[in-house]
Short mmCIF file of C-alpha atoms and ligand atoms in Angstrom, two decimals:
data_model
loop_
_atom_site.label_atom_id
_atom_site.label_comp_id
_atom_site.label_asym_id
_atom_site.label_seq_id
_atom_site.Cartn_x
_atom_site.Cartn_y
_atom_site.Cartn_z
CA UNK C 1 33.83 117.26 93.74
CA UNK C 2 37.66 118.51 95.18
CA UNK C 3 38.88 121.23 93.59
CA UNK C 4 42.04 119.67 93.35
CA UNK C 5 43.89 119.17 90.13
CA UNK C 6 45.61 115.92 91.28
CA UNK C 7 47.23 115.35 87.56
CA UNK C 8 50.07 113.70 87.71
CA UNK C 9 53.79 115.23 85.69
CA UNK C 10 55.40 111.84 83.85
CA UNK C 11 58.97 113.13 83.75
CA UNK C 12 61.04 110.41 84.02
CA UNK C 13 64.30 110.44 86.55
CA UNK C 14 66.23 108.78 88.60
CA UNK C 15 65.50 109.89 92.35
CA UNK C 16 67.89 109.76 94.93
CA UNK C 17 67.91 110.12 99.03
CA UNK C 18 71.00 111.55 100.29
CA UNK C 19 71.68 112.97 103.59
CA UNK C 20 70.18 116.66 104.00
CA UNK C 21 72.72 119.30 103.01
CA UNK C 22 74.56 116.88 100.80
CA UNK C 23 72.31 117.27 97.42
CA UNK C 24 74.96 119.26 95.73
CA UNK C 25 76.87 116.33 96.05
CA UNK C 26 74.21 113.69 94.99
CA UNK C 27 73.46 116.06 92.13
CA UNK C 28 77.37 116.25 90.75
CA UNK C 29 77.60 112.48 91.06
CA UNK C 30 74.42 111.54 89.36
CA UNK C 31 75.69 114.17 86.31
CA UNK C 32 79.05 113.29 86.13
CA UNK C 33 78.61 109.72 86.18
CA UNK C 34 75.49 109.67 83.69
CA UNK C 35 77.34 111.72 81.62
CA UNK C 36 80.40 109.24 81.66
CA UNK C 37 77.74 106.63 80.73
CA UNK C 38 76.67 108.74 77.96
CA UNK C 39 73.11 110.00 78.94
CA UNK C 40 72.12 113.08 78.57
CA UNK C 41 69.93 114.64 81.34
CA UNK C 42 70.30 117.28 84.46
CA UNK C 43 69.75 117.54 88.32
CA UNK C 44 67.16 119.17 89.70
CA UNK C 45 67.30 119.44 93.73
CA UNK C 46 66.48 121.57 96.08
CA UNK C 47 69.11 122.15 99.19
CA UNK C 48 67.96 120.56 102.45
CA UNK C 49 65.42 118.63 100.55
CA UNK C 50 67.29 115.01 100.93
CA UNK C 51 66.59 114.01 97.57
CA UNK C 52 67.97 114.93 94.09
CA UNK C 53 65.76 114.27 91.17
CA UNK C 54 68.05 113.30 87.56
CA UNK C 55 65.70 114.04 84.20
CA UNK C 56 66.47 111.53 82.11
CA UNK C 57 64.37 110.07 79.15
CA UNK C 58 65.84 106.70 79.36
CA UNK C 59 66.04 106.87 83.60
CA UNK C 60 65.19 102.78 83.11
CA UNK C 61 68.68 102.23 81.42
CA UNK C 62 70.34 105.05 83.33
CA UNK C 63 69.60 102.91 86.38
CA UNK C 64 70.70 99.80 85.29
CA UNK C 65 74.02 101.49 83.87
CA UNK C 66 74.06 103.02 87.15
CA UNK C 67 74.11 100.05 90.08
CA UNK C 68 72.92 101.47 93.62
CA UNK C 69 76.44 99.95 95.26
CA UNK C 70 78.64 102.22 93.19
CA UNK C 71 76.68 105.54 94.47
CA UNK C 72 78.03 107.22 96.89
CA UNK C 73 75.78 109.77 98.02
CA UNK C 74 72.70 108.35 97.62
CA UNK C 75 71.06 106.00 100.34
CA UNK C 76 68.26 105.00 97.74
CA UNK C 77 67.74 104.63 93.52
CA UNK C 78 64.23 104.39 92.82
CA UNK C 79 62.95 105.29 89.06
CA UNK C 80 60.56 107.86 89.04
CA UNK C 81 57.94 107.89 86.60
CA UNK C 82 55.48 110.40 87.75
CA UNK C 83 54.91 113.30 90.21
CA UNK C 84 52.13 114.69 91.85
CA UNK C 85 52.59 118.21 92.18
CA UNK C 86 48.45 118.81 93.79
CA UNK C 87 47.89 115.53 95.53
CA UNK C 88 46.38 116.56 98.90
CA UNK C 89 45.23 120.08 97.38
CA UNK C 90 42.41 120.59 100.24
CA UNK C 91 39.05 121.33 98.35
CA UNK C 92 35.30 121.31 99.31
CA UNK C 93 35.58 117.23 99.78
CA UNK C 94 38.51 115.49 101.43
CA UNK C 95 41.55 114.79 99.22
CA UNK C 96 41.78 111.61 97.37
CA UNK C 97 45.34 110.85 97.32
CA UNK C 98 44.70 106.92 96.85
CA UNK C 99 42.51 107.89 94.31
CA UNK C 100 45.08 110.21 92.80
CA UNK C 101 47.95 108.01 92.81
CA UNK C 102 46.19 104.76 91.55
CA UNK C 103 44.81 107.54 88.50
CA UNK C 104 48.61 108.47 88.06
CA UNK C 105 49.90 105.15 87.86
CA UNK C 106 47.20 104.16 84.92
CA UNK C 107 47.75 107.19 83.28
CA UNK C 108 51.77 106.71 83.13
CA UNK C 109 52.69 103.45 82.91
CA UNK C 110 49.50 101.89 81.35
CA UNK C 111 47.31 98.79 81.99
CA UNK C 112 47.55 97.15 85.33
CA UNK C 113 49.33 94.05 85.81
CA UNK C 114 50.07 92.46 88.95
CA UNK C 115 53.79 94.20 88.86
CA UNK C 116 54.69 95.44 92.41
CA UNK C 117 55.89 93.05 95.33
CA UNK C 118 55.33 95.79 97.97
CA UNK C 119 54.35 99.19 98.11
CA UNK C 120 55.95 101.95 100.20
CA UNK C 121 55.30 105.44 100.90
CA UNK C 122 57.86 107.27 102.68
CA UNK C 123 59.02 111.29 103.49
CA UNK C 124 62.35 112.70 103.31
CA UNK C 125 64.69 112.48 106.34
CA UNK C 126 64.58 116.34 107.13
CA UNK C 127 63.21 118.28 109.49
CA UNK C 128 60.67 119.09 107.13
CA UNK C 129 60.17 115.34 106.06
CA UNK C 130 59.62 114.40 109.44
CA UNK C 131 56.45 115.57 110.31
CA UNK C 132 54.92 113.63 107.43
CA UNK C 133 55.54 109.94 108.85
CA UNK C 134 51.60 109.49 110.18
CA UNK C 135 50.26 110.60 106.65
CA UNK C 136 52.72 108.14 105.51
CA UNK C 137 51.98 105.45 107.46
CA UNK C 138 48.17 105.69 107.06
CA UNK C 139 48.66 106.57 103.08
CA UNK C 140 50.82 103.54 102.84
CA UNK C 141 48.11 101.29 104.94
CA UNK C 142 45.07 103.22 102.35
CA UNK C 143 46.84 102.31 99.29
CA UNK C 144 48.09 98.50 99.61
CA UNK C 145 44.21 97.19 99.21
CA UNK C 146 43.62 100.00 96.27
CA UNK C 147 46.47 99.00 94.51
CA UNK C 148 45.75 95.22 94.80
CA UNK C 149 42.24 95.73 93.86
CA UNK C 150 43.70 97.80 90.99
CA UNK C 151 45.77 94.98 90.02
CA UNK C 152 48.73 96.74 90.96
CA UNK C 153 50.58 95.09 93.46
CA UNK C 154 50.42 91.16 94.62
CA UNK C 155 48.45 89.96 96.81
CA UNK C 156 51.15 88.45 99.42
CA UNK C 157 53.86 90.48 99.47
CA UNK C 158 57.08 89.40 96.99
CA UNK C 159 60.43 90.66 97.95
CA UNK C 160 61.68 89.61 94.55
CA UNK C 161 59.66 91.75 92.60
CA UNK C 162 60.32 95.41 91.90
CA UNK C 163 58.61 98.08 94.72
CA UNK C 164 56.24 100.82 94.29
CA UNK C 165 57.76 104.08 96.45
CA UNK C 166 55.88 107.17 97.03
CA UNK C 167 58.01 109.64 98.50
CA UNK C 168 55.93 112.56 99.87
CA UNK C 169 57.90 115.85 99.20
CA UNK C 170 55.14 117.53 101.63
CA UNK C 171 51.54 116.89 102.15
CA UNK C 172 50.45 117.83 98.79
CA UNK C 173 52.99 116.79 96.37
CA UNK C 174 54.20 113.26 96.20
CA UNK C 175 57.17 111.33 93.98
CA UNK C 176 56.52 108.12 92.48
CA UNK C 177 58.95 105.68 91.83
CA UNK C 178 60.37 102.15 91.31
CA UNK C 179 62.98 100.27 93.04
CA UNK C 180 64.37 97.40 92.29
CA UNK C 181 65.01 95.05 95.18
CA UNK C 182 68.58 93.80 94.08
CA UNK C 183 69.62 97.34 93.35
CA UNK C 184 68.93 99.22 95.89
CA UNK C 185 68.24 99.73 99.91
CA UNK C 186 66.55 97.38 101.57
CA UNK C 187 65.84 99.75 104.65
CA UNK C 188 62.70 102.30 104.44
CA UNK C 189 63.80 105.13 103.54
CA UNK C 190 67.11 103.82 102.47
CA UNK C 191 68.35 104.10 106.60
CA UNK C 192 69.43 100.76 108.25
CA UNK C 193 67.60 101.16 112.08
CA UNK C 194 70.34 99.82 113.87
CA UNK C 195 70.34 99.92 118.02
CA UNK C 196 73.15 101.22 119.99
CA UNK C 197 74.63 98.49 122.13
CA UNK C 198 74.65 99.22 126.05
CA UNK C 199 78.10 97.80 125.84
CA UNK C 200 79.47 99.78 122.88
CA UNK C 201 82.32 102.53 124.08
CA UNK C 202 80.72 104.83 121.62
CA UNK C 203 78.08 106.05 119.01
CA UNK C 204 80.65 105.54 116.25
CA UNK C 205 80.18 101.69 116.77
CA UNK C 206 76.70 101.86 114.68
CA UNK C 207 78.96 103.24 112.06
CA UNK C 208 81.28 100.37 110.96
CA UNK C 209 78.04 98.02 111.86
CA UNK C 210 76.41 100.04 108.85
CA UNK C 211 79.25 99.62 106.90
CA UNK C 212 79.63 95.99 107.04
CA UNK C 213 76.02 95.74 106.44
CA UNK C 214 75.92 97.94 103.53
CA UNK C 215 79.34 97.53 101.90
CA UNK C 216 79.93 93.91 102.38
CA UNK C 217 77.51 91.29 101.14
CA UNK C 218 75.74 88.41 103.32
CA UNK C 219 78.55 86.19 101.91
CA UNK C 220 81.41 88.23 102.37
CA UNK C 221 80.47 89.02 106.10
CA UNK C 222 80.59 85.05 106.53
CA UNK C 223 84.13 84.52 104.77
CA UNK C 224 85.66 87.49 106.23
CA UNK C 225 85.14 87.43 109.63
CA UNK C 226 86.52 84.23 111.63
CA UNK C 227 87.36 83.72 114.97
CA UNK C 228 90.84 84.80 116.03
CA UNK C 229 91.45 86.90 112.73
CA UNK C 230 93.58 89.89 113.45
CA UNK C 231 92.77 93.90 112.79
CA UNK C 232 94.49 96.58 113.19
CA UNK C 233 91.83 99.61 114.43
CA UNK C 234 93.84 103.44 113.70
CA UNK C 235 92.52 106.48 116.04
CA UNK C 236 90.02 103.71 117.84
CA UNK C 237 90.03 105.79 121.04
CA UNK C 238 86.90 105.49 122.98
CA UNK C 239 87.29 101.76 121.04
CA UNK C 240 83.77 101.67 119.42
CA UNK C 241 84.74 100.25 115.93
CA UNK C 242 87.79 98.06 117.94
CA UNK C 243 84.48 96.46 119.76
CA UNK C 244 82.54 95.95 116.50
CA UNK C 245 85.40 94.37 115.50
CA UNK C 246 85.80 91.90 118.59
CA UNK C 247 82.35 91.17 118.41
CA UNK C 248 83.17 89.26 115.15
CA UNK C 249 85.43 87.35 116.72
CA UNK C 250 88.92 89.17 115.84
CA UNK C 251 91.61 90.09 117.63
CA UNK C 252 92.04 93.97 117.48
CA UNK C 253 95.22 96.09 118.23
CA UNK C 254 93.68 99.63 118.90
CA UNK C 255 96.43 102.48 117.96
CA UNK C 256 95.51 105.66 119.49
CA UNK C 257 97.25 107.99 122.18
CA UNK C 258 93.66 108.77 123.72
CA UNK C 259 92.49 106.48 126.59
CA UNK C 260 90.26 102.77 125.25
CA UNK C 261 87.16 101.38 127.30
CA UNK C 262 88.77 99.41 130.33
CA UNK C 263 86.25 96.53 129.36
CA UNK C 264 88.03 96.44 125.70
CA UNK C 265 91.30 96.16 127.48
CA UNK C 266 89.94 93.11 129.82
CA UNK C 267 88.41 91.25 127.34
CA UNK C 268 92.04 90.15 126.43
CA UNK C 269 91.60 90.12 122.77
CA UNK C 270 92.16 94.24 122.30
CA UNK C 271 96.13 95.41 122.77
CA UNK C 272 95.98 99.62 122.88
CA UNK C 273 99.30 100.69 121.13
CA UNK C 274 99.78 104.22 122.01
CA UNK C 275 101.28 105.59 118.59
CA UNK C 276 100.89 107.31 115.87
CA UNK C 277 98.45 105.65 113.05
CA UNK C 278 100.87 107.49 110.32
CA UNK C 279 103.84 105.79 111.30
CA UNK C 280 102.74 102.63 112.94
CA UNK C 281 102.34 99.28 110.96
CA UNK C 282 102.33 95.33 111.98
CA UNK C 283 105.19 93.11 111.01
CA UNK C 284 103.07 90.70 109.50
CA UNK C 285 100.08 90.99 107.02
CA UNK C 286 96.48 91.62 109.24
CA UNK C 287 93.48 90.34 107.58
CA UNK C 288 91.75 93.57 108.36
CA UNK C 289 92.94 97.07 109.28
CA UNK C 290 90.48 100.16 109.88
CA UNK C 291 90.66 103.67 110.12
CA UNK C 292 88.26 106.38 111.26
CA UNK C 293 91.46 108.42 112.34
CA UNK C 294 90.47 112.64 111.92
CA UNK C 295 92.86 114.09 109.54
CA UNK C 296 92.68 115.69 106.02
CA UNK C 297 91.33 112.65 103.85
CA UNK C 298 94.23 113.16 101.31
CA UNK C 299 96.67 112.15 104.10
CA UNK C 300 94.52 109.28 105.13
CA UNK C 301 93.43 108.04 101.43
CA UNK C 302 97.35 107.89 100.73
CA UNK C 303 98.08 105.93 104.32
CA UNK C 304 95.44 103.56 103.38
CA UNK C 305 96.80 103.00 99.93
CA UNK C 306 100.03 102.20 101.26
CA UNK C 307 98.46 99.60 103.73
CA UNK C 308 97.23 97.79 100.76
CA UNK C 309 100.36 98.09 98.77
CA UNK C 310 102.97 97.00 101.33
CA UNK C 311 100.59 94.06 101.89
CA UNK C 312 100.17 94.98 105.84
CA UNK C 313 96.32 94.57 105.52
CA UNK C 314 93.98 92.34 103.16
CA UNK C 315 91.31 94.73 103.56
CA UNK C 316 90.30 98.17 105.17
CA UNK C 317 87.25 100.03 106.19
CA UNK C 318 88.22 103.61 106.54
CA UNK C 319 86.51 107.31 106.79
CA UNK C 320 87.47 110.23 104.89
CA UNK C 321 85.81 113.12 106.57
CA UNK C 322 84.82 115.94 103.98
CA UNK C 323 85.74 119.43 103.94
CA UNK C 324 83.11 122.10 104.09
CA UNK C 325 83.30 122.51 100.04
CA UNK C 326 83.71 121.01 97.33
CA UNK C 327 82.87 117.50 98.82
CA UNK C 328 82.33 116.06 95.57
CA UNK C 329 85.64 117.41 94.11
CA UNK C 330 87.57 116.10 97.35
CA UNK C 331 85.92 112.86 97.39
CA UNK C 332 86.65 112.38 93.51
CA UNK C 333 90.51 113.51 94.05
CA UNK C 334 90.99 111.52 97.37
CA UNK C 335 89.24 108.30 95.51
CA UNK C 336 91.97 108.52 92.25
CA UNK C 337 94.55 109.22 94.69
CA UNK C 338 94.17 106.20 96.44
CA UNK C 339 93.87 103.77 93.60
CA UNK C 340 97.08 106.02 92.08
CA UNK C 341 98.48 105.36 95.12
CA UNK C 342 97.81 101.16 95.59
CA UNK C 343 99.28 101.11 92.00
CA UNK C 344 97.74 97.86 91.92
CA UNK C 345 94.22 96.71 90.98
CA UNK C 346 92.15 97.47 93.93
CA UNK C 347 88.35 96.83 94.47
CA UNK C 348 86.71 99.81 96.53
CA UNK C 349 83.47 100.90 97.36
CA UNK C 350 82.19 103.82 99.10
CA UNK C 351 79.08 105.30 100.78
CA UNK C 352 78.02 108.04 102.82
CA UNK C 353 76.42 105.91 105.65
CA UNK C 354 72.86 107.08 107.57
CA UNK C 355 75.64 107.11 110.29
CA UNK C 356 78.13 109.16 108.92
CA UNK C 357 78.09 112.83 109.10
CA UNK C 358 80.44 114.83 106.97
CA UNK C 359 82.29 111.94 105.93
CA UNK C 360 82.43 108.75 103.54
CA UNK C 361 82.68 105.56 104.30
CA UNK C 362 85.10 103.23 102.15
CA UNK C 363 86.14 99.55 101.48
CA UNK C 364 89.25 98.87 99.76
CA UNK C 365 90.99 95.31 99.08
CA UNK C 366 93.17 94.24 96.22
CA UNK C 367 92.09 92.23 93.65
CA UNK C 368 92.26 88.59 92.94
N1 SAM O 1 86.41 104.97 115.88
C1 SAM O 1 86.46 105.49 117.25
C2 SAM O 1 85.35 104.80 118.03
O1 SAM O 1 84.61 104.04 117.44
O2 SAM O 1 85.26 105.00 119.24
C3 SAM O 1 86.34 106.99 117.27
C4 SAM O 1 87.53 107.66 116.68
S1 SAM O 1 87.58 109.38 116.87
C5 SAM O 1 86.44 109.92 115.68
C6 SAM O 1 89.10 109.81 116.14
C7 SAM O 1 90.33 109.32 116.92
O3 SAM O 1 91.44 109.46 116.07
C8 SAM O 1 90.64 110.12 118.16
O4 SAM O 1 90.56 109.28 119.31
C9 SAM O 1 92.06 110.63 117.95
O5 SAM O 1 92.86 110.54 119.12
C10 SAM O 1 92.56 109.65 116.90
N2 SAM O 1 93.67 110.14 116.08
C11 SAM O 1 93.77 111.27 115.36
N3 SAM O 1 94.98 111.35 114.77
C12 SAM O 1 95.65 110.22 115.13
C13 SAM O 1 96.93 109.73 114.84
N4 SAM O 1 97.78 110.38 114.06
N5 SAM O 1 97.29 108.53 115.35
C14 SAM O 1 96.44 107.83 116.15
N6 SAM O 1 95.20 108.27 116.46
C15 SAM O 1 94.82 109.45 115.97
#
């Protein structure tokens, strides 16, 4: 018999990932906004952990008040329903942690029904987390077959129906959690694996490829990029997002005073403008400008604003890099002062992308 007491804690919550180091930001938007909503509940993270747990009674209807799109800081929204605090707890026989989590998912959310479309079982992105991805692998290959003899999970996978994540905090002590598919990532652990282009001037193309795959739907992407569209790209120098940007068919003038990628140049549809992004604008409306210009984020959330508002731009995809504090407080202020700012109604959504570093990524058009 293992000595291991693999009960399970049901505390319900709603788990986030965020990027390591930014769970003090995770943690003041998950209370701030549930406390907008008008649940009651409180954060409990550890720093560098790249996850932030929210206690909640009613997580369920926390999460559906709460839709994964509007998050910012979080690259995931499962439910949690139960953790394991002892699950690989080595004793005289090996440790059972199939066995465990089958016995923790009976004991918390009752009878078996054929409920999950897919199972997953990932570890934090951390230097910690990473050592963890064989158990994970080989956990997630033991427990598909117990969970579908269990009457857990169907038999061909569904990608419809809601997903069974484990997220293994270490070895021994594992999160369990659901996610639905149409509110939340579709990318294991919530990070798109996207492959840097032998042809791309620089890393920060995988960037605003992220962002139009995770801030713009499948439809969107279609109506919004045509052949022979026009962009405006501010502080594009090497030219990475201007070539992201070309690759979709539009016509990009680059503003920057640093040199572009000859190839850009040669291509014939990228015009460098050496100027300055605060002062420069086009004559006539662009259907997209971007920004990823480094400058204080106030200065660039009111530039942006008044892209929208003089009509030079139906739609932007801009950075605001964060300060050392206070993200969540800067973020917050630079957000209002950029819808203060459009003085219109403006649609907007922001992320911190798997790509960005201290930054946000936003996209902003006006409505109707
Ligand atoms: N998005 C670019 C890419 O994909 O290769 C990288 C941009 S880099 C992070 C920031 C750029 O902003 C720098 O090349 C810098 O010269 C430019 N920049 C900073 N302030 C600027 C300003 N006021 N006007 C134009 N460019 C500016």
């Amino acid at each position: 018999m293992p000595t291991s007491d693999t009960t399970a804690i049901a505390q319900p919550a709603l788990l986030g990932y965020c990027r390591a180091g930014f769970e003090p930001e995770l943690a003041a938007e998950f209370t701030e906004r549930a406390g907008a909503l008008g649940f009651a509940g409180y954060a409990r993270t550890e720093r560098g952990s790249g996850f932030v747990r929210f206690v909640c009674d009613d997580a369920d209807a926390l999460s559906q008040a709460l839709p994964f799109r509007d998050l910012i800081f979080a690259r995931q929204k499962l439910v949690a329903f139960a953790e394991l605090p002892s699950l690989g707890v080595v004793g005289p026989a090996k440790p059972d942690r199939v066995g465990a989590i089958v016995a923790a998912m009976q004991a918390t959310l009752g009878t078996p029904t054929l409920h999950f479309g897919d199972v997953r079982v990932e570890h934090a992105d951390t230097d910690e987390g990473k050592p963890l991805a064989a158990l994970a692998r080989a956990l997630g290959n033991a427990l598909r077959p117990a969970l579908r003899e269990a009457g857990w999970l169907t038999y061909i996978d569904s990608p419809d129906r809601p997903r069974l994540h484990v997220l293994l905090e270490s070895g021994d002590y594992a999160h369990l959690g659901i996610v639905d598919p149409h509110d939340g990532s579709e990318w294991p652990m919530g990070i798109p694996r996207l492959r840097m282009h032998p042809q791309a001037p620089s890393r920060s193309a995988l960037k605003l490829e992220e962002a139009f795959l995770t801030l713009l739907d499948a439809k969107e992407r279609e109506a919004w990029f045509k052949e022979n569209m026009h962009a405006a790209d501010l502080g594009a120098a090497p030219g990475g997002w201007s070539w992201v940007l070309m690759r979709n068919g539009v016509r990009v003038i680059s503003v920057d005073n640093g040199p572009l990628a000859a190839h850009l140049i040669d291509s014939g549809r990228v015009e460098h403008l050496r100027a300055d992004g605060f002062v420069w604008h086009p004559k006539r409306t662009l259907d997209w400008m971007v920004c990823d210009m480094v400058e204080q984020p106030r200065r660039v959330a009111e530039r942006m604003a008044t892209w929208l508002r003089e009509g030079w731009c139906r739609r932007t995809i801009f950075n605001l890099k964060l300060p050392m504090k206070k993200r969540w407080d800067e973020t917050r202020q630079c957000l209002s002062l950029f819808e203060r700012e459009v003085g219109q109604p403006v649609e907007w959504r922001a992320k911190q992308l798997y790509h960005d570093r201290e930054e946000i990524t936003v996209f902003a058009r006006l409505r109707g």
